[in-house]
Amino acid sequence: MKGVWYLTIAGDLIRGHTDAIILAHLIKGDSYGYEINRDIQKKSQGRYEFKEATLYTAVRRLEQCGCITSYWGDESTGARRRYYAITELGRETYKTLVRDWENARALINKLIYVEGV
Amino acid sequence: MKGVWYLTIAGDLIRGHTDAIILAHLIKGDSYGYEINRDIQKKSQGRYEFKEATLYTAVRRLEQCGCITSYWGDESTGARRRYYAITELGRETYKTLVRDWENARALINKLIYVEGV
DNA sequence: GAATATACCTTGACAGGCGAAGTATATTGA
DNA sequence: TCAATATACTTCGCCTGTCAAGGTATATTC
């Protein structure tokens, strides 16, 4: 992690969205663990990235439930990469998760603020 | 719970926000467990409420860290109520948690959507 | 040839959510 | 009258996702 915390984006606040974030990335095309994380780092302007264990736990979970499939890349150089591809089920799941996020967001917005404060 | 689920507002999506939601409620004045939950139910139009175990775990946690204090109400009728009052630390914590939420919200919004999809 | 970057993997601990069960009092209705 | 229901709080133990810590292997850079 090495100091990429932004204020307090604690894991618990992202918890439950890792899968959606990964699926969102894979909709744009096949990718591998490190690249997913690099992209998230870039998109968040260095404020966030998954812990490796979290990332790899998540992709394994997504593969198990049939949302993604994986294959080894045929790099002739550098470290080997395990690529992930989103499945049709993955695309549907993604849509559901986005709707879930929007519902949860609306709900939290309603519950977390105090009128007149 | 009895069928108050709204689509899939799973616990993991609210996880990390329970404390903020409870503190938000207590800023408006002292309250007790059942009332907090009733208020949340009302505010969410019946879509959400804490599981009892979650609620009482959370208030105990908040009391332990000094964010709230508690005292028994002197009801002459009905079941006894344990009232909670927010402390100064609780108010500060609340502000931090709201900021955390706003950061996390912005981050997730940035990471969960796919351009052109 | 040591350090660094890339890339992946595993284990075990931890914390929050929550199902399930229990306690106690007051009200409602048949 | 007494069973059911509502109010109100509590405890126990499981489950799941996060993550710290450690490990493997290859390629580049200095």
PDB file of C-alpha atoms (C1' of nucleotides) in Angstrom:
ATOM      1  CA  MET A   1       0.000   0.000   0.000  1.00  0.00           C
ATOM      2  CA  LYS A   2       2.819   2.403   0.863  1.00  0.00           C
ATOM      3  CA  GLY A   3       0.977   5.583   1.737  1.00  0.00           C
ATOM      4  CA  VAL A   4      -1.718   5.697  -0.871  1.00  0.00           C
ATOM      5  CA  TRP A   5      -4.437   6.218   1.707  1.00  0.00           C
ATOM      6  CA  TYR A   6      -6.584   9.189   0.970  1.00  0.00           C
ATOM      7  CA  LEU A   7      -7.952  10.499   4.217  1.00  0.00           C
ATOM      8  CA  THR A   8      -9.820   7.435   5.312  1.00  0.00           C
ATOM      9  CA  ILE A   9     -11.096   5.419   2.441  1.00  0.00           C
ATOM     10  CA  ALA A  10     -11.280   2.400   4.657  1.00  0.00           C
ATOM     11  CA  GLY A  11     -11.790  -1.011   3.214  1.00  0.00           C
ATOM     12  CA  ASP A  12     -15.148  -1.292   4.897  1.00  0.00           C
ATOM     13  CA  LEU A  13     -16.498   1.584   2.830  1.00  0.00           C
ATOM     14  CA  ILE A  14     -15.492  -0.044  -0.424  1.00  0.00           C
ATOM     15  CA  ARG A  15     -16.429  -3.474   0.850  1.00  0.00           C
ATOM     16  CA  GLY A  16     -19.139  -4.971  -1.259  1.00  0.00           C
ATOM     17  CA  HIS A  17     -18.092  -2.950  -4.299  1.00  0.00           C
ATOM     18  CA  THR A  18     -14.864  -4.683  -5.217  1.00  0.00           C
ATOM     19  CA  ASP A  19     -16.663  -7.137  -7.451  1.00  0.00           C
ATOM     20  CA  ALA A  20     -18.508  -4.371  -9.264  1.00  0.00           C
ATOM     21  CA  ILE A  21     -15.285  -2.416  -9.729  1.00  0.00           C
ATOM     22  CA  ILE A  22     -13.487  -5.406 -11.175  1.00  0.00           C
ATOM     23  CA  LEU A  23     -16.376  -6.287 -13.473  1.00  0.00           C
ATOM     24  CA  ALA A  24     -16.567  -2.671 -14.622  1.00  0.00           C
ATOM     25  CA  HIS A  25     -12.928  -2.869 -15.617  1.00  0.00           C
ATOM     26  CA  LEU A  26     -13.353  -6.162 -17.461  1.00  0.00           C
ATOM     27  CA  ILE A  27     -16.282  -4.894 -19.503  1.00  0.00           C
ATOM     28  CA  LYS A  28     -13.770  -2.796 -21.394  1.00  0.00           C
ATOM     29  CA  GLY A  29     -11.779  -5.894 -22.279  1.00  0.00           C
ATOM     30  CA  ASP A  30      -9.765  -8.769 -20.862  1.00  0.00           C
ATOM     31  CA  SER A  31      -7.234  -7.824 -18.243  1.00  0.00           C
ATOM     32  CA  TYR A  32      -5.071  -9.234 -15.464  1.00  0.00           C
ATOM     33  CA  GLY A  33      -4.720  -8.529 -11.778  1.00  0.00           C
ATOM     34  CA  TYR A  34      -1.926  -6.022 -11.797  1.00  0.00           C
ATOM     35  CA  GLU A  35      -3.449  -4.102 -14.665  1.00  0.00           C
ATOM     36  CA  ILE A  36      -6.804  -3.892 -12.947  1.00  0.00           C
ATOM     37  CA  ASN A  37      -5.124  -2.407  -9.927  1.00  0.00           C
ATOM     38  CA  ARG A  38      -3.029  -0.005 -11.957  1.00  0.00           C
ATOM     39  CA  ASP A  39      -6.147   1.220 -13.697  1.00  0.00           C
ATOM     40  CA  ILE A  40      -7.960   1.743 -10.401  1.00  0.00           C
ATOM     41  CA  GLN A  41      -4.983   3.653  -9.096  1.00  0.00           C
ATOM     42  CA  LYS A  42      -4.943   5.825 -12.183  1.00  0.00           C
ATOM     43  CA  LYS A  43      -8.678   6.451 -12.177  1.00  0.00           C
ATOM     44  CA  SER A  44      -8.581   7.388  -8.503  1.00  0.00           C
ATOM     45  CA  GLN A  45      -5.552   9.615  -8.955  1.00  0.00           C
ATOM     46  CA  GLY A  46      -3.495   7.416  -6.700  1.00  0.00           C
ATOM     47  CA  ARG A  47      -6.004   7.602  -3.874  1.00  0.00           C
ATOM     48  CA  TYR A  48      -6.971   3.987  -3.955  1.00  0.00           C
ATOM     49  CA  GLU A  49      -5.943   0.534  -4.995  1.00  0.00           C
ATOM     50  CA  PHE A  50      -6.881  -2.935  -3.827  1.00  0.00           C
ATOM     51  CA  LYS A  51      -4.692  -4.796  -1.441  1.00  0.00           C
ATOM     52  CA  GLU A  52      -3.306  -7.699  -3.437  1.00  0.00           C
ATOM     53  CA  ALA A  53      -4.913 -10.306  -1.241  1.00  0.00           C
ATOM     54  CA  THR A  54      -8.264  -8.584  -1.645  1.00  0.00           C
ATOM     55  CA  LEU A  55      -7.903  -8.391  -5.394  1.00  0.00           C
ATOM     56  CA  TYR A  56      -6.928 -11.995  -5.900  1.00  0.00           C
ATOM     57  CA  THR A  57      -9.553 -13.214  -3.455  1.00  0.00           C
ATOM     58  CA  ALA A  58     -12.131 -11.268  -5.431  1.00  0.00           C
ATOM     59  CA  VAL A  59     -11.165 -12.582  -8.860  1.00  0.00           C
ATOM     60  CA  ARG A  60     -11.154 -16.119  -7.541  1.00  0.00           C
ATOM     61  CA  ARG A  61     -14.616 -15.513  -6.089  1.00  0.00           C
ATOM     62  CA  LEU A  62     -15.849 -14.063  -9.369  1.00  0.00           C
ATOM     63  CA  GLU A  63     -14.455 -16.972 -11.313  1.00  0.00           C
ATOM     64  CA  GLN A  64     -16.050 -19.480  -8.971  1.00  0.00           C
ATOM     65  CA  CYS A  65     -19.471 -17.952  -9.432  1.00  0.00           C
ATOM     66  CA  GLY A  66     -19.076 -17.918 -13.200  1.00  0.00           C
ATOM     67  CA  CYS A  67     -18.901 -14.150 -13.643  1.00  0.00           C
ATOM     68  CA  ILE A  68     -15.452 -14.298 -15.200  1.00  0.00           C
ATOM     69  CA  THR A  69     -13.167 -16.869 -16.795  1.00  0.00           C
ATOM     70  CA  SER A  70      -9.392 -16.903 -16.770  1.00  0.00           C
ATOM     71  CA  TYR A  71      -6.502 -18.012 -18.950  1.00  0.00           C
ATOM     72  CA  TRP A  72      -2.746 -17.665 -18.867  1.00  0.00           C
ATOM     73  CA  GLY A  73      -1.296 -15.075 -21.205  1.00  0.00           C
ATOM     74  CA  ASP A  74       1.471 -16.146 -23.565  1.00  0.00           C
ATOM     75  CA  GLU A  75       3.993 -13.500 -22.622  1.00  0.00           C
ATOM     76  CA  SER A  76       7.356 -14.317 -24.136  1.00  0.00           C
ATOM     77  CA  THR A  77       8.926 -11.932 -21.666  1.00  0.00           C
ATOM     78  CA  GLY A  78       8.313 -10.721 -18.123  1.00  0.00           C
ATOM     79  CA  ALA A  79       6.257 -12.389 -15.439  1.00  0.00           C
ATOM     80  CA  ARG A  80       3.377 -14.575 -16.478  1.00  0.00           C
ATOM     81  CA  ARG A  81      -0.062 -13.032 -16.359  1.00  0.00           C
ATOM     82  CA  ARG A  82      -3.407 -14.592 -15.664  1.00  0.00           C
ATOM     83  CA  TYR A  83      -5.972 -12.854 -17.818  1.00  0.00           C
ATOM     84  CA  TYR A  84      -9.633 -12.541 -16.928  1.00  0.00           C
ATOM     85  CA  ALA A  85     -12.596 -12.270 -19.254  1.00  0.00           C
ATOM     86  CA  ILE A  86     -16.094 -11.292 -18.252  1.00  0.00           C
ATOM     87  CA  THR A  87     -18.916 -13.716 -19.036  1.00  0.00           C
ATOM     88  CA  GLU A  88     -22.520 -13.028 -19.922  1.00  0.00           C
ATOM     89  CA  LEU A  89     -23.458 -13.770 -16.323  1.00  0.00           C
ATOM     90  CA  GLY A  90     -20.783 -11.314 -15.302  1.00  0.00           C
ATOM     91  CA  ARG A  91     -22.346  -8.590 -17.399  1.00  0.00           C
ATOM     92  CA  GLU A  92     -25.735  -9.193 -15.858  1.00  0.00           C
ATOM     93  CA  THR A  93     -24.258  -9.295 -12.395  1.00  0.00           C
ATOM     94  CA  TYR A  94     -22.514  -6.025 -13.099  1.00  0.00           C
ATOM     95  CA  LYS A  95     -25.802  -4.347 -13.972  1.00  0.00           C
ATOM     96  CA  THR A  96     -27.370  -5.645 -10.794  1.00  0.00           C
ATOM     97  CA  LEU A  97     -24.450  -4.460  -8.702  1.00  0.00           C
ATOM     98  CA  VAL A  98     -24.631  -0.989 -10.202  1.00  0.00           C
ATOM     99  CA  ARG A  99     -28.321  -0.844  -9.363  1.00  0.00           C
ATOM    100  CA  ASP A 100     -27.505  -2.058  -5.854  1.00  0.00           C
ATOM    101  CA  TRP A 101     -24.943   0.677  -5.507  1.00  0.00           C
ATOM    102  CA  GLU A 102     -27.407   3.310  -6.612  1.00  0.00           C
ATOM    103  CA  ASN A 103     -29.968   2.099  -4.126  1.00  0.00           C
ATOM    104  CA  ALA A 104     -27.478   1.928  -1.299  1.00  0.00           C
ATOM    105  CA  ARG A 105     -26.110   5.352  -2.196  1.00  0.00           C
ATOM    106  CA  ALA A 106     -29.551   6.918  -2.139  1.00  0.00           C
ATOM    107  CA  LEU A 107     -30.321   5.210   1.127  1.00  0.00           C
ATOM    108  CA  ILE A 108     -27.135   6.254   2.866  1.00  0.00           C
ATOM    109  CA  ASN A 109     -27.539   9.799   1.594  1.00  0.00           C
ATOM    110  CA  LYS A 110     -30.944   9.831   3.175  1.00  0.00           C
ATOM    111  CA  LEU A 111     -29.829   8.371   6.487  1.00  0.00           C
ATOM    112  CA  ILE A 112     -26.453   9.920   7.094  1.00  0.00           C
ATOM    113  CA  TYR A 113     -27.319  13.594   6.894  1.00  0.00           C
ATOM    114  CA  VAL A 114     -29.058  15.578   9.599  1.00  0.00           C
ATOM    115  CA  GLU A 115     -31.504  18.263   8.577  1.00  0.00           C
ATOM    116  CA  GLY A 116     -30.435  21.652   9.752  1.00  0.00           C
ATOM    117  CA  VAL A 117     -26.944  20.615  10.766  1.00  0.00           C
TER     118      VAL A 117
ATOM    119  CA  MET B   1     -36.859  -8.268   9.308  1.00  0.00           C
ATOM    120  CA  LYS B   2     -40.004  -9.726   7.756  1.00  0.00           C
ATOM    121  CA  GLY B   3     -39.719  -8.772   4.122  1.00  0.00           C
ATOM    122  CA  VAL B   4     -38.445  -5.247   4.331  1.00  0.00           C
ATOM    123  CA  TRP B   5     -35.613  -5.941   1.906  1.00  0.00           C
ATOM    124  CA  TYR B   6     -35.567  -3.527  -0.946  1.00  0.00           C
ATOM    125  CA  LEU B   7     -34.012  -5.220  -3.941  1.00  0.00           C
ATOM    126  CA  THR B   8     -30.634  -6.027  -2.517  1.00  0.00           C
ATOM    127  CA  ILE B   9     -29.504  -3.543   0.032  1.00  0.00           C
ATOM    128  CA  ALA B  10     -27.137  -6.104   1.415  1.00  0.00           C
ATOM    129  CA  GLY B  11     -25.424  -5.543   4.688  1.00  0.00           C
ATOM    130  CA  ASP B  12     -22.069  -5.224   3.031  1.00  0.00           C
ATOM    131  CA  LEU B  13     -23.197  -2.103   1.202  1.00  0.00           C
ATOM    132  CA  ILE B  14     -24.252  -0.407   4.391  1.00  0.00           C
ATOM    133  CA  ARG B  15     -21.353  -1.870   6.334  1.00  0.00           C
ATOM    134  CA  GLY B  16     -19.161   0.837   7.670  1.00  0.00           C
ATOM    135  CA  HIS B  17     -22.006   3.326   7.716  1.00  0.00           C
ATOM    136  CA  THR B  18     -24.028   2.026  10.628  1.00  0.00           C
ATOM    137  CA  ASP B  19     -22.102   4.132  13.089  1.00  0.00           C
ATOM    138  CA  ALA B  20     -22.578   7.278  11.035  1.00  0.00           C
ATOM    139  CA  ILE B  21     -26.291   6.581  10.671  1.00  0.00           C
ATOM    140  CA  ILE B  22     -26.726   6.099  14.400  1.00  0.00           C
ATOM    141  CA  LEU B  23     -24.704   9.204  15.237  1.00  0.00           C
ATOM    142  CA  ALA B  24     -26.723  11.194  12.710  1.00  0.00           C
ATOM    143  CA  HIS B  25     -29.875  10.168  14.510  1.00  0.00           C
ATOM    144  CA  LEU B  26     -28.500  11.044  17.935  1.00  0.00           C
ATOM    145  CA  ILE B  27     -27.428  14.515  16.869  1.00  0.00           C
ATOM    146  CA  LYS B  28     -31.094  15.392  16.823  1.00  0.00           C
ATOM    147  CA  GLY B  29     -31.456  14.329  20.426  1.00  0.00           C
ATOM    148  CA  ASP B  30     -31.201  11.401  22.824  1.00  0.00           C
ATOM    149  CA  SER B  31     -32.857   8.230  21.652  1.00  0.00           C
ATOM    150  CA  TYR B  32     -33.007   4.492  22.264  1.00  0.00           C
ATOM    151  CA  GLY B  33     -32.436   1.455  20.090  1.00  0.00           C
ATOM    152  CA  TYR B  34     -35.943   0.764  18.940  1.00  0.00           C
ATOM    153  CA  GLU B  35     -36.598   4.383  18.169  1.00  0.00           C
ATOM    154  CA  ILE B  36     -33.431   4.680  16.114  1.00  0.00           C
ATOM    155  CA  ASN B  37     -34.548   1.731  14.052  1.00  0.00           C
ATOM    156  CA  ARG B  38     -38.088   3.004  13.670  1.00  0.00           C
ATOM    157  CA  ASP B  39     -36.724   6.316  12.437  1.00  0.00           C
ATOM    158  CA  ILE B  40     -34.476   4.617   9.908  1.00  0.00           C
ATOM    159  CA  GLN B  41     -37.395   2.578   8.702  1.00  0.00           C
ATOM    160  CA  LYS B  42     -39.497   5.694   8.329  1.00  0.00           C
ATOM    161  CA  LYS B  43     -36.789   7.680   6.592  1.00  0.00           C
ATOM    162  CA  SER B  44     -36.157   4.843   4.164  1.00  0.00           C
ATOM    163  CA  GLN B  45     -39.847   4.316   3.524  1.00  0.00           C
ATOM    164  CA  GLY B  46     -39.678   0.854   4.973  1.00  0.00           C
ATOM    165  CA  ARG B  47     -36.858  -0.220   2.728  1.00  0.00           C
ATOM    166  CA  TYR B  48     -34.303  -0.601   5.426  1.00  0.00           C
ATOM    167  CA  GLU B  49     -33.755  -1.158   9.084  1.00  0.00           C
ATOM    168  CA  PHE B  50     -30.911  -2.573  11.132  1.00  0.00           C
ATOM    169  CA  LYS B  51     -30.987  -6.113  12.295  1.00  0.00           C
ATOM    170  CA  GLU B  52     -31.296  -5.934  16.052  1.00  0.00           C
ATOM    171  CA  ALA B  53     -27.992  -7.646  16.650  1.00  0.00           C
ATOM    172  CA  THR B  54     -26.318  -5.161  14.328  1.00  0.00           C
ATOM    173  CA  LEU B  55     -27.899  -2.195  16.027  1.00  0.00           C
ATOM    174  CA  TYR B  56     -27.052  -3.210  19.546  1.00  0.00           C
ATOM    175  CA  THR B  57     -23.553  -4.263  18.597  1.00  0.00           C
ATOM    176  CA  ALA B  58     -23.066  -0.853  17.052  1.00  0.00           C
ATOM    177  CA  VAL B  59     -24.297   1.156  20.028  1.00  0.00           C
ATOM    178  CA  ARG B  60     -22.126  -0.878  22.352  1.00  0.00           C
ATOM    179  CA  ARG B  61     -19.182  -0.204  20.059  1.00  0.00           C
ATOM    180  CA  LEU B  62     -19.957   3.499  19.965  1.00  0.00           C
ATOM    181  CA  GLU B  63     -20.265   3.649  23.717  1.00  0.00           C
ATOM    182  CA  GLN B  64     -16.979   1.842  24.201  1.00  0.00           C
ATOM    183  CA  CYS B  65     -15.127   4.318  22.051  1.00  0.00           C
ATOM    184  CA  GLY B  66     -16.693   7.255  23.870  1.00  0.00           C
ATOM    185  CA  CYS B  67     -18.836   8.521  21.013  1.00  0.00           C
ATOM    186  CA  ILE B  68     -22.042   8.070  22.958  1.00  0.00           C
ATOM    187  CA  THR B  69     -23.129   7.572  26.565  1.00  0.00           C
ATOM    188  CA  SER B  70     -26.148   5.666  27.802  1.00  0.00           C
ATOM    189  CA  TYR B  71     -28.626   5.746  30.653  1.00  0.00           C
ATOM    190  CA  TRP B  72     -31.797   3.885  31.552  1.00  0.00           C
ATOM    191  CA  GLY B  73     -34.995   5.786  30.954  1.00  0.00           C
ATOM    192  CA  ASP B  74     -37.469   6.061  33.803  1.00  0.00           C
ATOM    193  CA  GLU B  75     -40.524   4.743  32.001  1.00  0.00           C
ATOM    194  CA  SER B  76     -43.305   4.110  34.461  1.00  0.00           C
ATOM    195  CA  THR B  77     -44.948   1.917  31.852  1.00  0.00           C
ATOM    196  CA  GLY B  78     -43.873  -0.400  29.037  1.00  0.00           C
ATOM    197  CA  ALA B  79     -40.506  -2.027  28.529  1.00  0.00           C
ATOM    198  CA  ARG B  80     -37.434  -0.303  29.890  1.00  0.00           C
ATOM    199  CA  ARG B  81     -35.429   1.726  27.426  1.00  0.00           C
ATOM    200  CA  ARG B  82     -31.743   2.408  27.301  1.00  0.00           C
ATOM    201  CA  TYR B  83     -31.235   5.915  26.028  1.00  0.00           C
ATOM    202  CA  TYR B  84     -28.161   7.075  24.190  1.00  0.00           C
ATOM    203  CA  ALA B  85     -26.662  10.550  24.072  1.00  0.00           C
ATOM    204  CA  ILE B  86     -23.999  11.700  21.665  1.00  0.00           C
ATOM    205  CA  THR B  87     -20.782  13.105  23.104  1.00  0.00           C
ATOM    206  CA  GLU B  88     -18.516  15.814  21.768  1.00  0.00           C
ATOM    207  CA  LEU B  89     -16.226  13.097  20.429  1.00  0.00           C
ATOM    208  CA  GLY B  90     -19.273  11.562  18.804  1.00  0.00           C
ATOM    209  CA  ARG B  91     -20.042  14.796  16.984  1.00  0.00           C
ATOM    210  CA  GLU B  92     -16.513  15.050  15.698  1.00  0.00           C
ATOM    211  CA  THR B  93     -16.533  11.419  14.672  1.00  0.00           C
ATOM    212  CA  TYR B  94     -19.787  11.998  12.842  1.00  0.00           C
ATOM    213  CA  LYS B  95     -18.256  14.803  10.789  1.00  0.00           C
ATOM    214  CA  THR B  96     -15.317  12.605   9.903  1.00  0.00           C
ATOM    215  CA  LEU B  97     -17.574   9.742   8.908  1.00  0.00           C
ATOM    216  CA  VAL B  98     -19.637  11.990   6.665  1.00  0.00           C
ATOM    217  CA  ARG B  99     -16.470  13.165   4.966  1.00  0.00           C
ATOM    218  CA  ASP B 100     -15.378   9.541   4.627  1.00  0.00           C
ATOM    219  CA  TRP B 101     -18.689   8.715   3.025  1.00  0.00           C
ATOM    220  CA  GLU B 102     -18.372  11.544   0.558  1.00  0.00           C
ATOM    221  CA  ASN B 103     -14.900  10.455  -0.419  1.00  0.00           C
ATOM    222  CA  ALA B 104     -15.902   6.843  -0.773  1.00  0.00           C
ATOM    223  CA  ARG B 105     -18.990   7.808  -2.750  1.00  0.00           C
ATOM    224  CA  ALA B 106     -16.984   9.885  -5.187  1.00  0.00           C
ATOM    225  CA  LEU B 107     -14.448   7.119  -5.528  1.00  0.00           C
ATOM    226  CA  ILE B 108     -16.974   4.373  -6.159  1.00  0.00           C
ATOM    227  CA  ASN B 109     -18.828   6.557  -8.634  1.00  0.00           C
ATOM    228  CA  LYS B 110     -15.588   6.946 -10.501  1.00  0.00           C
ATOM    229  CA  LEU B 111     -14.680   3.275 -10.444  1.00  0.00           C
ATOM    230  CA  ILE B 112     -17.966   1.504 -10.913  1.00  0.00           C
ATOM    231  CA  TYR B 113     -19.170   3.068 -14.144  1.00  0.00           C
ATOM    232  CA  VAL B 114     -17.862   2.219 -17.587  1.00  0.00           C
ATOM    233  CA  GLU B 115     -17.531   4.982 -20.146  1.00  0.00           C
ATOM    234  CA  GLY B 116     -19.687   4.379 -23.137  1.00  0.00           C
ATOM    235  CA  VAL B 117     -21.693   1.533 -21.612  1.00  0.00           C
TER     236      VAL B 117
ATOM    237  C1'  DG C   1      24.931  -9.420  -8.784  1.00  0.00           C
ATOM    238  C1'  DA C   2      21.908  -6.697  -5.878  1.00  0.00           C
ATOM    239  C1'  DA C   3      17.992  -4.078  -6.094  1.00  0.00           C
ATOM    240  C1'  DT C   4      13.749  -3.097  -8.134  1.00  0.00           C
ATOM    241  C1'  DA C   5       9.563  -3.843 -10.856  1.00  0.00           C
ATOM    242  C1'  DT C   6       6.307  -6.947 -12.538  1.00  0.00           C
ATOM    243  C1'  DA C   7       3.083 -10.565 -11.493  1.00  0.00           C
ATOM    244  C1'  DC C   8       0.839 -14.015  -8.888  1.00  0.00           C
ATOM    245  C1'  DC C   9      -0.410 -16.956  -4.730  1.00  0.00           C
ATOM    246  C1'  DT C  10      -1.555 -18.634   0.186  1.00  0.00           C
ATOM    247  C1'  DT C  11      -2.428 -18.565   5.069  1.00  0.00           C
ATOM    248  C1'  DG C  12      -4.468 -16.972   9.050  1.00  0.00           C
ATOM    249  C1'  DA C  13      -6.396 -13.313  11.772  1.00  0.00           C
ATOM    250  C1'  DC C  14      -9.843  -9.842  12.428  1.00  0.00           C
ATOM    251  C1'  DA C  15     -14.108  -7.177  12.448  1.00  0.00           C
ATOM    252  C1'  DG C  16     -18.753  -6.215  11.323  1.00  0.00           C
ATOM    253  C1'  DG C  17     -23.178  -8.080  10.122  1.00  0.00           C
ATOM    254  C1'  DC C  18     -26.606 -11.040  11.479  1.00  0.00           C
ATOM    255  C1'  DG C  19     -29.466 -15.475  12.472  1.00  0.00           C
ATOM    256  C1'  DA C  20     -31.260 -17.440  16.380  1.00  0.00           C
ATOM    257  C1'  DA C  21     -32.634 -17.623  20.727  1.00  0.00           C
ATOM    258  C1'  DG C  22     -33.760 -15.637  25.082  1.00  0.00           C
ATOM    259  C1'  DT C  23     -35.646 -12.108  28.781  1.00  0.00           C
ATOM    260  C1'  DA C  24     -39.252  -8.899  30.447  1.00  0.00           C
ATOM    261  C1'  DT C  25     -43.294  -5.780  30.355  1.00  0.00           C
ATOM    262  C1'  DA C  26     -47.673  -3.893  28.491  1.00  0.00           C
ATOM    263  C1'  DT C  27     -51.589  -3.990  25.391  1.00  0.00           C
ATOM    264  C1'  DT C  28     -55.140  -6.004  22.588  1.00  0.00           C
ATOM    265  C1'  DG C  29     -58.783  -9.010  21.356  1.00  0.00           C
ATOM    266  C1'  DA C  30     -61.472 -13.200  21.299  1.00  0.00           C
TER     267       DA C  30
ATOM    268  C1'  DT D   1     -58.805 -14.519  31.140  1.00  0.00           C
ATOM    269  C1'  DC D   2     -55.200 -15.691  28.698  1.00  0.00           C
ATOM    270  C1'  DA D   3     -52.937 -16.036  24.268  1.00  0.00           C
ATOM    271  C1'  DA D   4     -50.995 -13.278  20.941  1.00  0.00           C
ATOM    272  C1'  DT D   5     -48.636  -9.302  19.721  1.00  0.00           C
ATOM    273  C1'  DA D   6     -45.760  -5.191  20.298  1.00  0.00           C
ATOM    274  C1'  DT D   7     -42.190  -3.018  22.648  1.00  0.00           C
ATOM    275  C1'  DA D   8     -37.416  -3.227  24.145  1.00  0.00           C
ATOM    276  C1'  DC D   9     -33.052  -5.112  25.074  1.00  0.00           C
ATOM    277  C1'  DT D  10     -29.315  -8.888  25.274  1.00  0.00           C
ATOM    278  C1'  DT D  11     -26.027 -12.679  24.146  1.00  0.00           C
ATOM    279  C1'  DC D  12     -23.818 -16.323  21.395  1.00  0.00           C
ATOM    280  C1'  DG D  13     -21.665 -17.962  17.578  1.00  0.00           C
ATOM    281  C1'  DC D  14     -21.226 -18.226  12.578  1.00  0.00           C
ATOM    282  C1'  DC D  15     -20.093 -16.183   8.060  1.00  0.00           C
ATOM    283  C1'  DT D  16     -17.801 -13.369   4.847  1.00  0.00           C
ATOM    284  C1'  DG D  17     -14.737  -9.939   2.948  1.00  0.00           C
ATOM    285  C1'  DT D  18     -10.562  -7.479   3.952  1.00  0.00           C
ATOM    286  C1'  DC D  19      -5.848  -7.546   4.569  1.00  0.00           C
ATOM    287  C1'  DA D  20      -1.069  -8.157   6.843  1.00  0.00           C
ATOM    288  C1'  DA D  21       2.539 -11.084   6.115  1.00  0.00           C
ATOM    289  C1'  DG D  22       4.918 -14.069   3.838  1.00  0.00           C
ATOM    290  C1'  DG D  23       6.192 -16.601  -0.345  1.00  0.00           C
ATOM    291  C1'  DT D  24       7.358 -17.708  -5.641  1.00  0.00           C
ATOM    292  C1'  DA D  25       9.261 -16.459 -10.268  1.00  0.00           C
ATOM    293  C1'  DT D  26      10.980 -13.569 -14.155  1.00  0.00           C
ATOM    294  C1'  DA D  27      13.087  -9.420 -16.295  1.00  0.00           C
ATOM    295  C1'  DT D  28      15.426  -5.064 -16.058  1.00  0.00           C
ATOM    296  C1'  DT D  29      18.455  -1.587 -14.227  1.00  0.00           C
ATOM    297  C1'  DC D  30      22.528   0.242 -12.084  1.00  0.00           C
TER     298       DC D  30
END
